[in-house]
């Protein structure tokens, strides 16, 4: 774990504390960082999915209906 000093505007931090109901600044910052990472991972996964030539969640019947060969 890395100790870091950052300046966060009081009004932003207070609003984050109010909205989340979390008890500490540290908890709010940890949640914010975790959600940031999760959001970027989701965008990366969606970009990979869009590059695929088929939806991996389709059943064999759905792939066949699209005229795609079954593996």
mmCIF file of C-alpha atoms in Angstrom:
data_model
loop_
_atom_site.group_PDB
_atom_site.id
_atom_site.type_symbol
_atom_site.label_atom_id
_atom_site.label_comp_id
_atom_site.label_asym_id
_atom_site.label_seq_id
_atom_site.Cartn_x
_atom_site.Cartn_y
_atom_site.Cartn_z
ATOM 1 C CA UNK A 1 0.000 0.000 0.000
ATOM 2 C CA UNK A 2 1.225 3.470 -0.842
ATOM 3 C CA UNK A 3 0.747 6.504 1.396
ATOM 4 C CA UNK A 4 -0.181 9.512 -0.716
ATOM 5 C CA UNK A 5 -1.031 13.106 0.035
ATOM 6 C CA UNK A 6 -3.567 14.765 -2.238
ATOM 7 C CA UNK A 7 -5.588 17.937 -2.078
ATOM 8 C CA UNK A 8 -9.289 17.343 -2.613
ATOM 9 C CA UNK A 9 -11.731 20.246 -2.568
ATOM 10 C CA UNK A 10 -13.698 20.189 0.691
ATOM 11 C CA UNK A 11 -17.055 20.541 -1.052
ATOM 12 C CA UNK A 12 -16.360 17.544 -3.300
ATOM 13 C CA UNK A 13 -15.177 15.336 -0.459
ATOM 14 C CA UNK A 14 -18.062 16.362 1.801
ATOM 15 C CA UNK A 15 -20.573 15.612 -0.964
ATOM 16 C CA UNK A 16 -18.936 12.219 -1.574
ATOM 17 C CA UNK A 17 -19.152 11.424 2.134
ATOM 18 C CA UNK A 18 -22.821 12.434 2.176
ATOM 19 C CA UNK A 19 -23.757 10.520 -0.971
ATOM 20 C CA UNK A 20 -21.963 7.296 -0.055
ATOM 21 C CA UNK A 21 -22.670 7.310 3.652
ATOM 22 C CA UNK A 22 -19.127 6.123 4.207
ATOM 23 C CA UNK A 23 -17.588 7.101 7.548
ATOM 24 C CA UNK A 24 -14.136 8.283 6.490
ATOM 25 C CA UNK A 25 -12.327 10.204 3.782
ATOM 26 C CA UNK A 26 -10.094 7.183 3.274
ATOM 27 C CA UNK A 27 -13.107 4.941 2.624
ATOM 28 C CA UNK A 28 -14.499 7.405 0.065
ATOM 29 C CA UNK A 29 -11.173 7.649 -1.749
ATOM 30 C CA UNK A 30 -10.733 3.858 -1.785
ATOM 31 C CA UNK A 31 -14.245 3.441 -3.202
ATOM 32 C CA UNK A 32 -13.604 6.108 -5.834
ATOM 33 C CA UNK A 33 -10.366 4.450 -6.944
ATOM 34 C CA UNK A 34 -11.957 0.978 -7.055
ATOM 35 C CA UNK A 35 -14.888 2.279 -9.125
ATOM 36 C CA UNK A 36 -12.530 4.115 -11.470
ATOM 37 C CA UNK A 37 -10.541 0.931 -12.110
ATOM 38 C CA UNK A 38 -13.731 -1.104 -12.548
ATOM 39 C CA UNK A 39 -15.086 1.407 -15.058
ATOM 40 C CA UNK A 40 -11.923 1.304 -17.145
ATOM 41 C CA UNK A 41 -11.864 -2.506 -17.064
ATOM 42 C CA UNK A 42 -15.480 -2.601 -18.215
ATOM 43 C CA UNK A 43 -14.713 -0.228 -21.095
ATOM 44 C CA UNK A 44 -11.736 -2.386 -22.109
ATOM 45 C CA UNK A 45 -13.888 -5.531 -21.999
ATOM 46 C CA UNK A 46 -16.609 -3.855 -24.073
ATOM 47 C CA UNK A 47 -14.038 -2.717 -26.646
ATOM 48 C CA UNK A 48 -12.696 -6.288 -26.904
ATOM 49 C CA UNK A 49 -16.224 -7.636 -27.242
ATOM 50 C CA UNK A 50 -17.021 -5.160 -30.034
ATOM 51 C CA UNK A 51 -13.932 -6.364 -31.941
ATOM 52 C CA UNK A 52 -15.132 -9.987 -31.826
ATOM 53 C CA UNK A 53 -16.897 -11.257 -34.920
ATOM 54 C CA UNK A 54 -19.711 -12.771 -32.851
ATOM 55 C CA UNK A 55 -21.362 -12.483 -29.493
ATOM 56 C CA UNK A 56 -19.794 -15.164 -27.235
ATOM 57 C CA UNK A 57 -23.018 -15.366 -25.236
ATOM 58 C CA UNK A 58 -25.062 -16.661 -28.180
ATOM 59 C CA UNK A 59 -26.169 -20.275 -28.136
ATOM 60 C CA UNK A 60 -25.232 -22.647 -30.940
ATOM 61 C CA UNK A 61 -28.780 -22.309 -32.300
ATOM 62 C CA UNK A 62 -28.524 -18.519 -32.347
ATOM 63 C CA UNK A 63 -25.150 -18.681 -34.122
ATOM 64 C CA UNK A 64 -26.590 -21.101 -36.683
ATOM 65 C CA UNK A 65 -29.565 -18.765 -37.237
ATOM 66 C CA UNK A 66 -27.082 -16.007 -38.032
ATOM 67 C CA UNK A 67 -25.454 -18.304 -40.586
ATOM 68 C CA UNK A 68 -22.210 -18.582 -38.651
ATOM 69 C CA UNK A 69 -20.299 -21.850 -38.571
ATOM 70 C CA UNK A 70 -20.198 -23.748 -35.297
ATOM 71 C CA UNK A 71 -16.758 -24.491 -33.902
#
